[in-house]
């Protein structure tokens, strides 16, 4: 991130470093994309540090969805359109892209994706979970036409 090798739909990310007051050593990092109140927030953190386990690396990724975006993804899960892992990886791929700098190209979106990111996500396609308008029933459309369009005389 600090090397400017990331493209994202998010404008900002937050990095939290947990430090032991007695001694000053770092005991974990968390990286947030999206604000705490937005419809989507993505977190990466060191689970082994949180759980105080003697494991070299155990990083965790969480995707938090709210409101209509949560509903849309819940519907995709309920309809069994894609396996859950592909849904999460597709959301990650859509929102965050770690890149490899290409000195000859100023446009970061054309830089190749980082190998570690491709290995993590697998061969999934980006999954866009844009807000969708609720489906309008035929009854609602009929009432609208009847109230707004029809030429009734009083």
PDB file of N, CA, C and O in Angstrom, residues 135-152:
ATOM      1  N   UNK A 135     -37.558  -4.971  -6.697  1.00  0.00           N
ATOM      2  CA  UNK A 135     -38.460  -5.295  -7.794  1.00  0.00           C
ATOM      3  C   UNK A 135     -39.838  -4.712  -7.507  1.00  0.00           C
ATOM      4  O   UNK A 135     -40.365  -4.805  -6.413  1.00  0.00           O
ATOM      5  N   UNK A 136     -40.387  -4.101  -8.521  1.00  0.00           N
ATOM      6  CA  UNK A 136     -41.710  -3.507  -8.392  1.00  0.00           C
ATOM      7  C   UNK A 136     -42.748  -4.543  -8.807  1.00  0.00           C
ATOM      8  O   UNK A 136     -42.611  -5.181  -9.843  1.00  0.00           O
ATOM      9  N   UNK A 137     -43.756  -4.679  -7.988  1.00  0.00           N
ATOM     10  CA  UNK A 137     -44.801  -5.652  -8.301  1.00  0.00           C
ATOM     11  C   UNK A 137     -45.725  -5.109  -9.385  1.00  0.00           C
ATOM     12  O   UNK A 137     -45.803  -3.902  -9.628  1.00  0.00           O
ATOM     13  N   UNK A 138     -46.438  -6.002 -10.019  1.00  0.00           N
ATOM     14  CA  UNK A 138     -47.403  -5.613 -11.063  1.00  0.00           C
ATOM     15  C   UNK A 138     -48.497  -4.741 -10.449  1.00  0.00           C
ATOM     16  O   UNK A 138     -48.934  -3.768 -11.060  1.00  0.00           O
ATOM     17  N   UNK A 139     -48.883  -5.069  -9.205  1.00  0.00           N
ATOM     18  CA  UNK A 139     -49.925  -4.277  -8.540  1.00  0.00           C
ATOM     19  C   UNK A 139     -49.470  -2.830  -8.347  1.00  0.00           C
ATOM     20  O   UNK A 139     -50.234  -1.890  -8.562  1.00  0.00           O
ATOM     21  N   UNK A 140     -48.203  -2.636  -7.932  1.00  0.00           N
ATOM     22  CA  UNK A 140     -47.694  -1.278  -7.745  1.00  0.00           C
ATOM     23  C   UNK A 140     -47.662  -0.526  -9.069  1.00  0.00           C
ATOM     24  O   UNK A 140     -48.007   0.653  -9.124  1.00  0.00           O
ATOM     25  N   UNK A 141     -47.254  -1.183 -10.128  1.00  0.00           N
ATOM     26  CA  UNK A 141     -47.211  -0.535 -11.440  1.00  0.00           C
ATOM     27  C   UNK A 141     -48.629  -0.166 -11.894  1.00  0.00           C
ATOM     28  O   UNK A 141     -48.848   0.920 -12.428  1.00  0.00           O
ATOM     29  N   UNK A 142     -49.576  -1.059 -11.671  1.00  0.00           N
ATOM     30  CA  UNK A 142     -50.951  -0.785 -12.067  1.00  0.00           C
ATOM     31  C   UNK A 142     -51.496   0.422 -11.304  1.00  0.00           C
ATOM     32  O   UNK A 142     -52.112   1.312 -11.886  1.00  0.00           O
ATOM     33  N   UNK A 143     -51.242   0.464  -9.982  1.00  0.00           N
ATOM     34  CA  UNK A 143     -51.720   1.596  -9.176  1.00  0.00           C
ATOM     35  C   UNK A 143     -51.072   2.898  -9.651  1.00  0.00           C
ATOM     36  O   UNK A 143     -51.744   3.930  -9.719  1.00  0.00           O
ATOM     37  N   UNK A 144     -49.776   2.853  -9.972  1.00  0.00           N
ATOM     38  CA  UNK A 144     -49.090   4.062 -10.445  1.00  0.00           C
ATOM     39  C   UNK A 144     -49.715   4.537 -11.749  1.00  0.00           C
ATOM     40  O   UNK A 144     -50.008   5.721 -11.908  1.00  0.00           O
ATOM     41  N   UNK A 145     -49.938   3.618 -12.695  1.00  0.00           N
ATOM     42  CA  UNK A 145     -50.552   3.983 -13.978  1.00  0.00           C
ATOM     43  C   UNK A 145     -51.947   4.531 -13.745  1.00  0.00           C
ATOM     44  O   UNK A 145     -52.331   5.555 -14.309  1.00  0.00           O
ATOM     45  N   UNK A 146     -52.696   3.849 -12.878  1.00  0.00           N
ATOM     46  CA  UNK A 146     -54.065   4.275 -12.608  1.00  0.00           C
ATOM     47  C   UNK A 146     -54.097   5.675 -11.991  1.00  0.00           C
ATOM     48  O   UNK A 146     -54.922   6.498 -12.357  1.00  0.00           O
ATOM     49  N   UNK A 147     -53.160   5.940 -11.053  1.00  0.00           N
ATOM     50  CA  UNK A 147     -53.163   7.237 -10.356  1.00  0.00           C
ATOM     51  C   UNK A 147     -52.492   8.346 -11.152  1.00  0.00           C
ATOM     52  O   UNK A 147     -52.894   9.506 -11.059  1.00  0.00           O
ATOM     53  N   UNK A 148     -51.449   8.026 -11.911  1.00  0.00           N
ATOM     54  CA  UNK A 148     -50.645   9.064 -12.542  1.00  0.00           C
ATOM     55  C   UNK A 148     -50.952   9.279 -14.023  1.00  0.00           C
ATOM     56  O   UNK A 148     -50.818  10.388 -14.517  1.00  0.00           O
ATOM     57  N   UNK A 149     -51.307   8.224 -14.711  1.00  0.00           N
ATOM     58  CA  UNK A 149     -51.369   8.300 -16.166  1.00  0.00           C
ATOM     59  C   UNK A 149     -52.807   8.358 -16.671  1.00  0.00           C
ATOM     60  O   UNK A 149     -53.079   9.052 -17.632  1.00  0.00           O
ATOM     61  N   UNK A 150     -53.667   7.621 -16.042  1.00  0.00           N
ATOM     62  CA  UNK A 150     -55.033   7.534 -16.605  1.00  0.00           C
ATOM     63  C   UNK A 150     -55.705   8.905 -16.584  1.00  0.00           C
ATOM     64  O   UNK A 150     -55.483   9.719 -15.707  1.00  0.00           O
ATOM     65  N   UNK A 151     -56.568   9.096 -17.571  1.00  0.00           N
ATOM     66  CA  UNK A 151     -57.265  10.359 -17.742  1.00  0.00           C
ATOM     67  C   UNK A 151     -58.657  10.211 -17.170  1.00  0.00           C
ATOM     68  O   UNK A 151     -59.585   9.832 -17.862  1.00  0.00           O
ATOM     69  N   UNK A 152     -58.758  10.435 -15.880  1.00  0.00           N
ATOM     70  CA  UNK A 152     -60.071  10.311 -15.237  1.00  0.00           C
ATOM     71  C   UNK A 152     -60.679  11.694 -15.047  1.00  0.00           C
ATOM     72  O   UNK A 152     -59.999  12.643 -14.707  1.00  0.00           O
TER      73      UNK A 152
END
